[in-house]
Amino acid sequence: MLLEIPQVLPRDALVRLREITSSAAWTDGSITAGTQSEKTKNNMQIPEDAPASREGGGIILDCLAKSALFFTAALPRHIFPPLFNCYRGSTNVFGSHVDNAVRTDRATGKHIRTDLSATLFLSDPSEYDGGELVIEDTFGTKSVKLAAGDLILYPASSVHRVEPVTRGARVASFFWLESMVREDDRRRLLFDMDMAILGLRNSIGDTPKVVRLTGCYHNLLRQWAVV
Ligand code: NI
């Protein structure tokens, strides 16, 4: 499932993250690449143990915790600490690849299965040309370029790439997460059901049938969730 989640970052968080990323020391982005993706990856990153990554990642995790849409879509079990990348000048592209299936959080040694990938845009589309995130899904190919502060959630199993940035700089945060519900089709079904129930509650209130339907959602989640 591909899902755009608008306005994950409030204005003050976005301003602070742009300050942090503009003063950070950037290094070669191949530091987190796998052996296949290393060949196609040509961008810059802030090292994951840098103070800028820690502070910036913390701000993003706080904002994600307040997003009900992010929670119900991702059903996160473990979130890899958010990282930051920049595409500009001669380091401006990341060719087609699939993200590594398992990531290890160096700070804790914890392994995280990457069910979902996320990109949180920190630059506004007016600030750069190119830089679209292109995701090849079973439903076709989708090209994504969102407003600063917006997030795209997509299956980590998909082949994806970042098109060359030909003007300006594209700064973003990216991270992976392990979901309580591993299977994409089950997560999708739960998300659709939750959204439909929310719509019913808003239009007709918590009638006895809506309460029973809400119970079905939670009982399905109880069957499928690994926590
Ligand atoms: Ni990737």
mmCIF file with all atom_site columns, C-alpha atoms and ligand atoms in Angstrom:
data_model
loop_
_atom_site.group_PDB
_atom_site.id
_atom_site.type_symbol
_atom_site.label_atom_id
_atom_site.label_alt_id
_atom_site.label_comp_id
_atom_site.label_asym_id
_atom_site.label_entity_id
_atom_site.label_seq_id
_atom_site.pdbx_PDB_ins_code
_atom_site.Cartn_x
_atom_site.Cartn_y
_atom_site.Cartn_z
_atom_site.occupancy
_atom_site.B_iso_or_equiv
_atom_site.pdbx_formal_charge
_atom_site.auth_seq_id
_atom_site.auth_comp_id
_atom_site.auth_asym_id
_atom_site.auth_atom_id
_atom_site.pdbx_PDB_model_num
ATOM   1   C  CA . MET A 1 1   ? 0.000   0.000   0.000   1.00 0.00 ? 1   MET A CA 1
ATOM   2   C  CA . LEU A 1 2   ? 1.218   3.467   -0.907  1.00 0.00 ? 2   LEU A CA 1
ATOM   3   C  CA . LEU A 1 3   ? -0.113  6.215   1.299   1.00 0.00 ? 3   LEU A CA 1
ATOM   4   C  CA . GLU A 1 4   ? 0.576   9.932   1.394   1.00 0.00 ? 4   GLU A CA 1
ATOM   5   C  CA . ILE A 1 5   ? 0.281   11.419  4.854   1.00 0.00 ? 5   ILE A CA 1
ATOM   6   C  CA . PRO A 1 6   ? 0.117   15.205  4.617   1.00 0.00 ? 6   PRO A CA 1
ATOM   7   C  CA . GLN A 1 7   ? 1.430   17.613  7.236   1.00 0.00 ? 7   GLN A CA 1
ATOM   8   C  CA . VAL A 1 8   ? 3.177   15.119  9.500   1.00 0.00 ? 8   VAL A CA 1
ATOM   9   C  CA . LEU A 1 9   ? 5.444   17.984  10.558  1.00 0.00 ? 9   LEU A CA 1
ATOM   10  C  CA . PRO A 1 10  ? 3.971   21.150  12.045  1.00 0.00 ? 10  PRO A CA 1
ATOM   11  C  CA . ARG A 1 11  ? 5.630   24.389  10.939  1.00 0.00 ? 11  ARG A CA 1
ATOM   12  C  CA . ASP A 1 12  ? 7.944   24.747  13.968  1.00 0.00 ? 12  ASP A CA 1
ATOM   13  C  CA . ALA A 1 13  ? 9.256   21.183  13.636  1.00 0.00 ? 13  ALA A CA 1
ATOM   14  C  CA . LEU A 1 14  ? 9.907   21.681  9.915   1.00 0.00 ? 14  LEU A CA 1
ATOM   15  C  CA . VAL A 1 15  ? 11.797  24.937  10.581  1.00 0.00 ? 15  VAL A CA 1
ATOM   16  C  CA . ARG A 1 16  ? 13.946  23.258  13.263  1.00 0.00 ? 16  ARG A CA 1
ATOM   17  C  CA . LEU A 1 17  ? 14.687  20.249  11.035  1.00 0.00 ? 17  LEU A CA 1
ATOM   18  C  CA . ARG A 1 18  ? 15.769  22.527  8.216   1.00 0.00 ? 18  ARG A CA 1
ATOM   19  C  CA . GLU A 1 19  ? 18.122  24.349  10.607  1.00 0.00 ? 19  GLU A CA 1
ATOM   20  C  CA . ILE A 1 20  ? 19.567  21.040  11.800  1.00 0.00 ? 20  ILE A CA 1
ATOM   21  C  CA . THR A 1 21  ? 20.080  19.648  8.304   1.00 0.00 ? 21  THR A CA 1
ATOM   22  C  CA . SER A 1 22  ? 21.533  22.893  6.907   1.00 0.00 ? 22  SER A CA 1
ATOM   23  C  CA . SER A 1 23  ? 24.281  23.002  9.558   1.00 0.00 ? 23  SER A CA 1
ATOM   24  C  CA . ALA A 1 24  ? 25.022  19.251  9.687   1.00 0.00 ? 24  ALA A CA 1
ATOM   25  C  CA . ALA A 1 25  ? 28.148  17.555  8.313   1.00 0.00 ? 25  ALA A CA 1
ATOM   26  C  CA . TRP A 1 26  ? 27.076  15.461  5.304   1.00 0.00 ? 26  TRP A CA 1
ATOM   27  C  CA . THR A 1 27  ? 28.926  12.374  4.102   1.00 0.00 ? 27  THR A CA 1
ATOM   28  C  CA . ASP A 1 28  ? 28.743  9.877   1.252   1.00 0.00 ? 28  ASP A CA 1
ATOM   29  C  CA . GLY A 1 29  ? 25.335  8.189   1.243   1.00 0.00 ? 29  GLY A CA 1
ATOM   30  C  CA . SER A 1 30  ? 26.734  4.735   0.511   1.00 0.00 ? 30  SER A CA 1
ATOM   31  C  CA . ILE A 1 31  ? 27.252  4.236   4.293   1.00 0.00 ? 31  ILE A CA 1
ATOM   32  C  CA . THR A 1 32  ? 23.816  2.635   4.669   1.00 0.00 ? 32  THR A CA 1
ATOM   33  C  CA . ALA A 1 33  ? 23.619  0.989   1.233   1.00 0.00 ? 33  ALA A CA 1
ATOM   34  C  CA . GLY A 1 34  ? 23.527  -2.740  0.606   1.00 0.00 ? 34  GLY A CA 1
ATOM   35  C  CA . THR A 1 35  ? 25.883  -4.309  -1.942  1.00 0.00 ? 35  THR A CA 1
ATOM   36  C  CA . GLN A 1 36  ? 23.413  -3.918  -4.821  1.00 0.00 ? 36  GLN A CA 1
ATOM   37  C  CA . SER A 1 37  ? 22.110  -0.473  -3.935  1.00 0.00 ? 37  SER A CA 1
ATOM   38  C  CA . GLU A 1 38  ? 25.640  0.838   -3.308  1.00 0.00 ? 38  GLU A CA 1
ATOM   39  C  CA . LYS A 1 39  ? 26.295  0.677   -7.046  1.00 0.00 ? 39  LYS A CA 1
ATOM   40  C  CA . THR A 1 40  ? 23.325  2.866   -7.902  1.00 0.00 ? 40  THR A CA 1
ATOM   41  C  CA . LYS A 1 41  ? 23.368  5.210   -4.914  1.00 0.00 ? 41  LYS A CA 1
ATOM   42  C  CA . ASN A 1 42  ? 24.937  8.629   -5.314  1.00 0.00 ? 42  ASN A CA 1
ATOM   43  C  CA . ASN A 1 43  ? 23.706  11.013  -2.643  1.00 0.00 ? 43  ASN A CA 1
ATOM   44  C  CA . MET A 1 44  ? 24.733  12.501  0.693   1.00 0.00 ? 44  MET A CA 1
ATOM   45  C  CA . GLN A 1 45  ? 23.628  11.513  4.188   1.00 0.00 ? 45  GLN A CA 1
ATOM   46  C  CA . ILE A 1 46  ? 24.096  12.606  7.775   1.00 0.00 ? 46  ILE A CA 1
ATOM   47  C  CA . PRO A 1 47  ? 25.791  9.714   9.668   1.00 0.00 ? 47  PRO A CA 1
ATOM   48  C  CA . GLU A 1 48  ? 23.301  7.882   11.879  1.00 0.00 ? 48  GLU A CA 1
ATOM   49  C  CA . ASP A 1 49  ? 25.328  8.461   15.054  1.00 0.00 ? 49  ASP A CA 1
ATOM   50  C  CA . ALA A 1 50  ? 25.750  12.228  14.434  1.00 0.00 ? 50  ALA A CA 1
ATOM   51  C  CA . PRO A 1 51  ? 24.060  14.573  16.958  1.00 0.00 ? 51  PRO A CA 1
ATOM   52  C  CA . ALA A 1 52  ? 22.061  16.079  14.063  1.00 0.00 ? 52  ALA A CA 1
ATOM   53  C  CA . SER A 1 53  ? 20.570  12.670  13.232  1.00 0.00 ? 53  SER A CA 1
ATOM   54  C  CA . ARG A 1 54  ? 19.708  12.008  16.869  1.00 0.00 ? 54  ARG A CA 1
ATOM   55  C  CA . GLU A 1 55  ? 18.036  15.384  17.451  1.00 0.00 ? 55  GLU A CA 1
ATOM   56  C  CA . GLY A 1 56  ? 16.309  15.460  14.083  1.00 0.00 ? 56  GLY A CA 1
ATOM   57  C  CA . GLY A 1 57  ? 15.200  11.847  14.339  1.00 0.00 ? 57  GLY A CA 1
ATOM   58  C  CA . GLY A 1 58  ? 13.769  12.502  17.804  1.00 0.00 ? 58  GLY A CA 1
ATOM   59  C  CA . ILE A 1 59  ? 11.699  15.424  16.510  1.00 0.00 ? 59  ILE A CA 1
ATOM   60  C  CA . ILE A 1 60  ? 10.321  13.242  13.720  1.00 0.00 ? 60  ILE A CA 1
ATOM   61  C  CA . LEU A 1 61  ? 9.452   10.344  16.041  1.00 0.00 ? 61  LEU A CA 1
ATOM   62  C  CA . ASP A 1 62  ? 7.575   12.787  18.319  1.00 0.00 ? 62  ASP A CA 1
ATOM   63  C  CA . CYS A 1 63  ? 5.590   14.074  15.317  1.00 0.00 ? 63  CYS A CA 1
ATOM   64  C  CA . LEU A 1 64  ? 4.848   10.539  14.074  1.00 0.00 ? 64  LEU A CA 1
ATOM   65  C  CA . ALA A 1 65  ? 3.523   9.623   17.525  1.00 0.00 ? 65  ALA A CA 1
ATOM   66  C  CA . LYS A 1 66  ? 0.893   12.366  17.124  1.00 0.00 ? 66  LYS A CA 1
ATOM   67  C  CA . SER A 1 67  ? -0.273  11.214  13.678  1.00 0.00 ? 67  SER A CA 1
ATOM   68  C  CA . ALA A 1 68  ? -3.314  8.941   13.950  1.00 0.00 ? 68  ALA A CA 1
ATOM   69  C  CA . LEU A 1 69  ? -3.253  8.340   10.190  1.00 0.00 ? 69  LEU A CA 1
ATOM   70  C  CA . PHE A 1 70  ? 0.382   7.199   10.303  1.00 0.00 ? 70  PHE A CA 1
ATOM   71  C  CA . PHE A 1 71  ? -0.373  4.856   13.211  1.00 0.00 ? 71  PHE A CA 1
ATOM   72  C  CA . THR A 1 72  ? -3.401  3.192   11.649  1.00 0.00 ? 72  THR A CA 1
ATOM   73  C  CA . ALA A 1 73  ? -1.714  2.824   8.248   1.00 0.00 ? 73  ALA A CA 1
ATOM   74  C  CA . ALA A 1 74  ? 1.626   1.510   9.538   1.00 0.00 ? 74  ALA A CA 1
ATOM   75  C  CA . LEU A 1 75  ? 0.684   -0.135  12.847  1.00 0.00 ? 75  LEU A CA 1
ATOM   76  C  CA . PRO A 1 76  ? 4.337   0.366   13.826  1.00 0.00 ? 76  PRO A CA 1
ATOM   77  C  CA . ARG A 1 77  ? 6.075   -2.113  16.082  1.00 0.00 ? 77  ARG A CA 1
ATOM   78  C  CA . HIS A 1 78  ? 9.611   -0.774  15.750  1.00 0.00 ? 78  HIS A CA 1
ATOM   79  C  CA . ILE A 1 79  ? 10.703  2.340   13.880  1.00 0.00 ? 79  ILE A CA 1
ATOM   80  C  CA . PHE A 1 80  ? 14.306  2.583   12.702  1.00 0.00 ? 80  PHE A CA 1
ATOM   81  C  CA . PRO A 1 81  ? 15.771  5.932   13.865  1.00 0.00 ? 81  PRO A CA 1
ATOM   82  C  CA . PRO A 1 82  ? 15.053  8.409   11.034  1.00 0.00 ? 82  PRO A CA 1
ATOM   83  C  CA . LEU A 1 83  ? 18.017  9.343   8.822   1.00 0.00 ? 83  LEU A CA 1
ATOM   84  C  CA . PHE A 1 84  ? 18.553  12.265  6.459   1.00 0.00 ? 84  PHE A CA 1
ATOM   85  C  CA . ASN A 1 85  ? 19.644  12.461  2.836   1.00 0.00 ? 85  ASN A CA 1
ATOM   86  C  CA . CYS A 1 86  ? 20.352  15.193  0.328   1.00 0.00 ? 86  CYS A CA 1
ATOM   87  C  CA . TYR A 1 87  ? 20.424  15.080  -3.458  1.00 0.00 ? 87  TYR A CA 1
ATOM   88  C  CA . ARG A 1 88  ? 22.184  17.971  -5.178  1.00 0.00 ? 88  ARG A CA 1
ATOM   89  C  CA . GLY A 1 89  ? 24.962  18.817  -7.628  1.00 0.00 ? 89  GLY A CA 1
ATOM   90  C  CA . SER A 1 90  ? 27.062  15.792  -8.571  1.00 0.00 ? 90  SER A CA 1
ATOM   91  C  CA . THR A 1 91  ? 25.543  13.627  -5.777  1.00 0.00 ? 91  THR A CA 1
ATOM   92  C  CA . ASN A 1 92  ? 22.012  13.725  -7.045  1.00 0.00 ? 92  ASN A CA 1
ATOM   93  C  CA . VAL A 1 93  ? 20.562  10.277  -7.812  1.00 0.00 ? 93  VAL A CA 1
ATOM   94  C  CA . PHE A 1 94  ? 19.673  6.840   -6.421  1.00 0.00 ? 94  PHE A CA 1
ATOM   95  C  CA . GLY A 1 95  ? 18.927  4.217   -9.091  1.00 0.00 ? 95  GLY A CA 1
ATOM   96  C  CA . SER A 1 96  ? 16.440  1.337   -8.887  1.00 0.00 ? 96  SER A CA 1
ATOM   97  C  CA . HIS A 1 97  ? 16.871  -0.868  -5.824  1.00 0.00 ? 97  HIS A CA 1
ATOM   98  C  CA . VAL A 1 98  ? 15.035  -2.736  -3.087  1.00 0.00 ? 98  VAL A CA 1
ATOM   99  C  CA . ASP A 1 99  ? 15.746  -1.807  0.526   1.00 0.00 ? 99  ASP A CA 1
ATOM   100 C  CA . ASN A 1 100 ? 17.525  -4.341  2.732   1.00 0.00 ? 100 ASN A CA 1
ATOM   101 C  CA . ALA A 1 101 ? 15.066  -6.686  4.475   1.00 0.00 ? 101 ALA A CA 1
ATOM   102 C  CA . VAL A 1 102 ? 16.633  -6.305  7.913   1.00 0.00 ? 102 VAL A CA 1
ATOM   103 C  CA . ARG A 1 103 ? 18.271  -3.256  9.434   1.00 0.00 ? 103 ARG A CA 1
ATOM   104 C  CA . THR A 1 104 ? 20.269  -3.134  12.625  1.00 0.00 ? 104 THR A CA 1
ATOM   105 C  CA . ASP A 1 105 ? 19.962  -0.124  14.886  1.00 0.00 ? 105 ASP A CA 1
ATOM   106 C  CA . ARG A 1 106 ? 23.612  0.486   15.723  1.00 0.00 ? 106 ARG A CA 1
ATOM   107 C  CA . ALA A 1 107 ? 22.792  2.267   18.979  1.00 0.00 ? 107 ALA A CA 1
ATOM   108 C  CA . THR A 1 108 ? 20.844  -0.668  20.433  1.00 0.00 ? 108 THR A CA 1
ATOM   109 C  CA . GLY A 1 109 ? 21.961  -3.634  18.297  1.00 0.00 ? 109 GLY A CA 1
ATOM   110 C  CA . LYS A 1 110 ? 18.288  -4.337  17.648  1.00 0.00 ? 110 LYS A CA 1
ATOM   111 C  CA . HIS A 1 111 ? 17.290  -5.931  14.343  1.00 0.00 ? 111 HIS A CA 1
ATOM   112 C  CA . ILE A 1 112 ? 14.277  -4.444  12.556  1.00 0.00 ? 112 ILE A CA 1
ATOM   113 C  CA . ARG A 1 113 ? 12.480  -6.187  9.677   1.00 0.00 ? 113 ARG A CA 1
ATOM   114 C  CA . THR A 1 114 ? 11.704  -3.500  7.106   1.00 0.00 ? 114 THR A CA 1
ATOM   115 C  CA . ASP A 1 115 ? 8.031   -3.962  6.227   1.00 0.00 ? 115 ASP A CA 1
ATOM   116 C  CA . LEU A 1 116 ? 7.521   -0.334  5.238   1.00 0.00 ? 116 LEU A CA 1
ATOM   117 C  CA . SER A 1 117 ? 9.755   2.444   3.955   1.00 0.00 ? 117 SER A CA 1
ATOM   118 C  CA . ALA A 1 118 ? 8.989   6.107   4.517   1.00 0.00 ? 118 ALA A CA 1
ATOM   119 C  CA . THR A 1 119 ? 10.236  9.352   3.010   1.00 0.00 ? 119 THR A CA 1
ATOM   120 C  CA . LEU A 1 120 ? 9.466   12.616  4.773   1.00 0.00 ? 120 LEU A CA 1
ATOM   121 C  CA . PHE A 1 121 ? 10.072  15.588  2.499   1.00 0.00 ? 121 PHE A CA 1
ATOM   122 C  CA . LEU A 1 122 ? 11.897  18.561  4.053   1.00 0.00 ? 122 LEU A CA 1
ATOM   123 C  CA . SER A 1 123 ? 12.402  20.603  0.859   1.00 0.00 ? 123 SER A CA 1
ATOM   124 C  CA . ASP A 1 124 ? 9.512   22.171  -0.972  1.00 0.00 ? 124 ASP A CA 1
ATOM   125 C  CA . PRO A 1 125 ? 9.037   21.028  -4.617  1.00 0.00 ? 125 PRO A CA 1
ATOM   126 C  CA . SER A 1 126 ? 9.662   24.637  -5.743  1.00 0.00 ? 126 SER A CA 1
ATOM   127 C  CA . GLU A 1 127 ? 13.226  24.424  -4.403  1.00 0.00 ? 127 GLU A CA 1
ATOM   128 C  CA . TYR A 1 128 ? 14.448  21.742  -6.834  1.00 0.00 ? 128 TYR A CA 1
ATOM   129 C  CA . ASP A 1 129 ? 13.848  20.088  -10.186 1.00 0.00 ? 129 ASP A CA 1
ATOM   130 C  CA . GLY A 1 130 ? 13.761  16.312  -10.584 1.00 0.00 ? 130 GLY A CA 1
ATOM   131 C  CA . GLY A 1 131 ? 14.188  14.248  -7.412  1.00 0.00 ? 131 GLY A CA 1
ATOM   132 C  CA . GLU A 1 132 ? 10.910  12.348  -7.774  1.00 0.00 ? 132 GLU A CA 1
ATOM   133 C  CA . LEU A 1 133 ? 10.663  9.151   -5.722  1.00 0.00 ? 133 LEU A CA 1
ATOM   134 C  CA . VAL A 1 134 ? 9.503   6.566   -8.254  1.00 0.00 ? 134 VAL A CA 1
ATOM   135 C  CA . ILE A 1 135 ? 7.922   3.441   -6.763  1.00 0.00 ? 135 ILE A CA 1
ATOM   136 C  CA . GLU A 1 136 ? 7.139   0.340   -8.815  1.00 0.00 ? 136 GLU A CA 1
ATOM   137 C  CA . ASP A 1 137 ? 4.173   -1.350  -7.184  1.00 0.00 ? 137 ASP A CA 1
ATOM   138 C  CA . THR A 1 138 ? 2.049   -4.272  -8.308  1.00 0.00 ? 138 THR A CA 1
ATOM   139 C  CA . PHE A 1 139 ? -0.505  -1.673  -9.449  1.00 0.00 ? 139 PHE A CA 1
ATOM   140 C  CA . GLY A 1 140 ? 2.026   0.167   -11.614 1.00 0.00 ? 140 GLY A CA 1
ATOM   141 C  CA . THR A 1 141 ? 4.586   2.922   -11.221 1.00 0.00 ? 141 THR A CA 1
ATOM   142 C  CA . LYS A 1 142 ? 3.979   5.963   -9.072  1.00 0.00 ? 142 LYS A CA 1
ATOM   143 C  CA . SER A 1 143 ? 6.043   9.149   -9.075  1.00 0.00 ? 143 SER A CA 1
ATOM   144 C  CA . VAL A 1 144 ? 6.016   11.025  -5.776  1.00 0.00 ? 144 VAL A CA 1
ATOM   145 C  CA . LYS A 1 145 ? 7.119   14.571  -4.968  1.00 0.00 ? 145 LYS A CA 1
ATOM   146 C  CA . LEU A 1 146 ? 5.411   16.021  -1.924  1.00 0.00 ? 146 LEU A CA 1
ATOM   147 C  CA . ALA A 1 147 ? 5.249   19.317  -0.055  1.00 0.00 ? 147 ALA A CA 1
ATOM   148 C  CA . ALA A 1 148 ? 7.719   19.915  2.770   1.00 0.00 ? 148 ALA A CA 1
ATOM   149 C  CA . GLY A 1 149 ? 6.397   18.222  5.903   1.00 0.00 ? 149 GLY A CA 1
ATOM   150 C  CA . ASP A 1 150 ? 4.480   15.506  4.010   1.00 0.00 ? 150 ASP A CA 1
ATOM   151 C  CA . LEU A 1 151 ? 5.308   11.807  4.191   1.00 0.00 ? 151 LEU A CA 1
ATOM   152 C  CA . ILE A 1 152 ? 4.962   8.856   1.820   1.00 0.00 ? 152 ILE A CA 1
ATOM   153 C  CA . LEU A 1 153 ? 4.646   5.354   3.211   1.00 0.00 ? 153 LEU A CA 1
ATOM   154 C  CA . TYR A 1 154 ? 5.341   2.470   0.800   1.00 0.00 ? 154 TYR A CA 1
ATOM   155 C  CA . PRO A 1 155 ? 6.193   -1.237  0.892   1.00 0.00 ? 155 PRO A CA 1
ATOM   156 C  CA . ALA A 1 156 ? 9.908   -1.753  1.525   1.00 0.00 ? 156 ALA A CA 1
ATOM   157 C  CA . SER A 1 157 ? 9.637   -4.741  -0.822  1.00 0.00 ? 157 SER A CA 1
ATOM   158 C  CA . SER A 1 158 ? 9.000   -2.491  -3.836  1.00 0.00 ? 158 SER A CA 1
ATOM   159 C  CA . VAL A 1 159 ? 11.634  -1.524  -6.409  1.00 0.00 ? 159 VAL A CA 1
ATOM   160 C  CA . HIS A 1 160 ? 12.112  2.232   -6.169  1.00 0.00 ? 160 HIS A CA 1
ATOM   161 C  CA . ARG A 1 161 ? 14.494  5.014   -7.177  1.00 0.00 ? 161 ARG A CA 1
ATOM   162 C  CA . VAL A 1 162 ? 15.105  8.738   -6.833  1.00 0.00 ? 162 VAL A CA 1
ATOM   163 C  CA . GLU A 1 163 ? 15.354  10.570  -10.139 1.00 0.00 ? 163 GLU A CA 1
ATOM   164 C  CA . PRO A 1 164 ? 18.326  12.916  -10.698 1.00 0.00 ? 164 PRO A CA 1
ATOM   165 C  CA . VAL A 1 165 ? 18.001  16.352  -9.102  1.00 0.00 ? 165 VAL A CA 1
ATOM   166 C  CA . THR A 1 166 ? 18.895  18.832  -11.836 1.00 0.00 ? 166 THR A CA 1
ATOM   167 C  CA . ARG A 1 167 ? 18.420  22.110  -9.901  1.00 0.00 ? 167 ARG A CA 1
ATOM   168 C  CA . GLY A 1 168 ? 18.586  22.997  -6.212  1.00 0.00 ? 168 GLY A CA 1
ATOM   169 C  CA . ALA A 1 169 ? 18.682  20.505  -3.352  1.00 0.00 ? 169 ALA A CA 1
ATOM   170 C  CA . ARG A 1 170 ? 16.250  17.845  -2.221  1.00 0.00 ? 170 ARG A CA 1
ATOM   171 C  CA . VAL A 1 171 ? 16.586  17.209  1.516   1.00 0.00 ? 171 VAL A CA 1
ATOM   172 C  CA . ALA A 1 172 ? 14.465  14.506  3.131   1.00 0.00 ? 172 ALA A CA 1
ATOM   173 C  CA . SER A 1 173 ? 14.301  12.167  6.053   1.00 0.00 ? 173 SER A CA 1
ATOM   174 C  CA . PHE A 1 174 ? 13.909  8.472   5.416   1.00 0.00 ? 174 PHE A CA 1
ATOM   175 C  CA . PHE A 1 175 ? 13.351  5.489   7.662   1.00 0.00 ? 175 PHE A CA 1
ATOM   176 C  CA . TRP A 1 176 ? 11.995  1.981   7.808   1.00 0.00 ? 176 TRP A CA 1
ATOM   177 C  CA . LEU A 1 177 ? 9.633   0.299   10.172  1.00 0.00 ? 177 LEU A CA 1
ATOM   178 C  CA . GLU A 1 178 ? 8.572   -3.119  11.289  1.00 0.00 ? 178 GLU A CA 1
ATOM   179 C  CA . SER A 1 179 ? 4.806   -3.373  11.533  1.00 0.00 ? 179 SER A CA 1
ATOM   180 C  CA . MET A 1 180 ? 2.765   -5.237  14.141  1.00 0.00 ? 180 MET A CA 1
ATOM   181 C  CA . VAL A 1 181 ? 1.006   -6.722  11.097  1.00 0.00 ? 181 VAL A CA 1
ATOM   182 C  CA . ARG A 1 182 ? 3.643   -8.070  8.746   1.00 0.00 ? 182 ARG A CA 1
ATOM   183 C  CA . GLU A 1 183 ? 1.430   -8.848  5.743   1.00 0.00 ? 183 GLU A CA 1
ATOM   184 C  CA . ASP A 1 184 ? 0.714   -5.914  3.455   1.00 0.00 ? 184 ASP A CA 1
ATOM   185 C  CA . ASP A 1 185 ? -2.748  -7.248  2.444   1.00 0.00 ? 185 ASP A CA 1
ATOM   186 C  CA . ARG A 1 186 ? -3.867  -7.643  6.065   1.00 0.00 ? 186 ARG A CA 1
ATOM   187 C  CA . ARG A 1 187 ? -2.565  -4.201  6.983   1.00 0.00 ? 187 ARG A CA 1
ATOM   188 C  CA . ARG A 1 188 ? -4.419  -2.770  4.000   1.00 0.00 ? 188 ARG A CA 1
ATOM   189 C  CA . LEU A 1 189 ? -7.670  -4.478  5.003   1.00 0.00 ? 189 LEU A CA 1
ATOM   190 C  CA . LEU A 1 190 ? -7.379  -3.182  8.581   1.00 0.00 ? 190 LEU A CA 1
ATOM   191 C  CA . PHE A 1 191 ? -6.663  0.332   7.312   1.00 0.00 ? 191 PHE A CA 1
ATOM   192 C  CA . ASP A 1 192 ? -9.677  0.332   4.979   1.00 0.00 ? 192 ASP A CA 1
ATOM   193 C  CA . MET A 1 193 ? -11.898 -1.012  7.748   1.00 0.00 ? 193 MET A CA 1
ATOM   194 C  CA . ASP A 1 194 ? -10.660 1.568   10.245  1.00 0.00 ? 194 ASP A CA 1
ATOM   195 C  CA . MET A 1 195 ? -11.245 4.417   7.788   1.00 0.00 ? 195 MET A CA 1
ATOM   196 C  CA . ALA A 1 196 ? -14.751 3.136   6.995   1.00 0.00 ? 196 ALA A CA 1
ATOM   197 C  CA . ILE A 1 197 ? -15.607 2.852   10.699  1.00 0.00 ? 197 ILE A CA 1
ATOM   198 C  CA . LEU A 1 198 ? -14.284 6.366   11.295  1.00 0.00 ? 198 LEU A CA 1
ATOM   199 C  CA . GLY A 1 199 ? -16.566 7.624   8.495   1.00 0.00 ? 199 GLY A CA 1
ATOM   200 C  CA . LEU A 1 200 ? -19.562 5.813   10.010  1.00 0.00 ? 200 LEU A CA 1
ATOM   201 C  CA . ARG A 1 201 ? -18.849 7.188   13.475  1.00 0.00 ? 201 ARG A CA 1
ATOM   202 C  CA . ASN A 1 202 ? -18.680 10.716  12.067  1.00 0.00 ? 202 ASN A CA 1
ATOM   203 C  CA . SER A 1 203 ? -21.926 10.354  10.109  1.00 0.00 ? 203 SER A CA 1
ATOM   204 C  CA . ILE A 1 204 ? -24.172 8.263   12.377  1.00 0.00 ? 204 ILE A CA 1
ATOM   205 C  CA . GLY A 1 205 ? -22.310 8.119   15.684  1.00 0.00 ? 205 GLY A CA 1
ATOM   206 C  CA . ASP A 1 206 ? -21.497 5.109   17.857  1.00 0.00 ? 206 ASP A CA 1
ATOM   207 C  CA . THR A 1 207 ? -24.650 3.112   17.146  1.00 0.00 ? 207 THR A CA 1
ATOM   208 C  CA . PRO A 1 208 ? -24.726 -0.478  18.514  1.00 0.00 ? 208 PRO A CA 1
ATOM   209 C  CA . LYS A 1 209 ? -23.824 -1.797  15.033  1.00 0.00 ? 209 LYS A CA 1
ATOM   210 C  CA . VAL A 1 210 ? -20.910 0.595   14.687  1.00 0.00 ? 210 VAL A CA 1
ATOM   211 C  CA . VAL A 1 211 ? -19.685 -0.551  18.106  1.00 0.00 ? 211 VAL A CA 1
ATOM   212 C  CA . ARG A 1 212 ? -19.874 -4.189  16.963  1.00 0.00 ? 212 ARG A CA 1
ATOM   213 C  CA . LEU A 1 213 ? -18.008 -3.353  13.757  1.00 0.00 ? 213 LEU A CA 1
ATOM   214 C  CA . THR A 1 214 ? -15.329 -1.571  15.798  1.00 0.00 ? 214 THR A CA 1
ATOM   215 C  CA . GLY A 1 215 ? -15.087 -4.752  17.860  1.00 0.00 ? 215 GLY A CA 1
ATOM   216 C  CA . CYS A 1 216 ? -14.523 -6.757  14.658  1.00 0.00 ? 216 CYS A CA 1
ATOM   217 C  CA . TYR A 1 217 ? -11.630 -4.434  13.749  1.00 0.00 ? 217 TYR A CA 1
ATOM   218 C  CA . HIS A 1 218 ? -9.981  -4.906  17.110  1.00 0.00 ? 218 HIS A CA 1
ATOM   219 C  CA . ASN A 1 219 ? -10.561 -8.651  17.116  1.00 0.00 ? 219 ASN A CA 1
ATOM   220 C  CA . LEU A 1 220 ? -8.961  -8.979  13.677  1.00 0.00 ? 220 LEU A CA 1
ATOM   221 C  CA . LEU A 1 221 ? -6.039  -6.869  14.887  1.00 0.00 ? 221 LEU A CA 1
ATOM   222 C  CA . ARG A 1 222 ? -5.818  -9.096  17.979  1.00 0.00 ? 222 ARG A CA 1
ATOM   223 C  CA . GLN A 1 223 ? -5.526  -12.164 15.722  1.00 0.00 ? 223 GLN A CA 1
ATOM   224 C  CA . TRP A 1 224 ? -2.906  -10.708 13.415  1.00 0.00 ? 224 TRP A CA 1
ATOM   225 C  CA . ALA A 1 225 ? -0.791  -8.360  15.525  1.00 0.00 ? 225 ALA A CA 1
ATOM   226 C  CA . VAL A 1 226 ? 2.607   -9.429  16.800  1.00 0.00 ? 226 VAL A CA 1
ATOM   227 C  CA . VAL A 1 227 ? 3.679   -7.066  19.566  1.00 0.00 ? 227 VAL A CA 1
HETATM 228 NI NI . NI  B 2 .   ? 15.420  2.734   -0.887  1.00 0.00 ? 1   NI  B NI 1
#
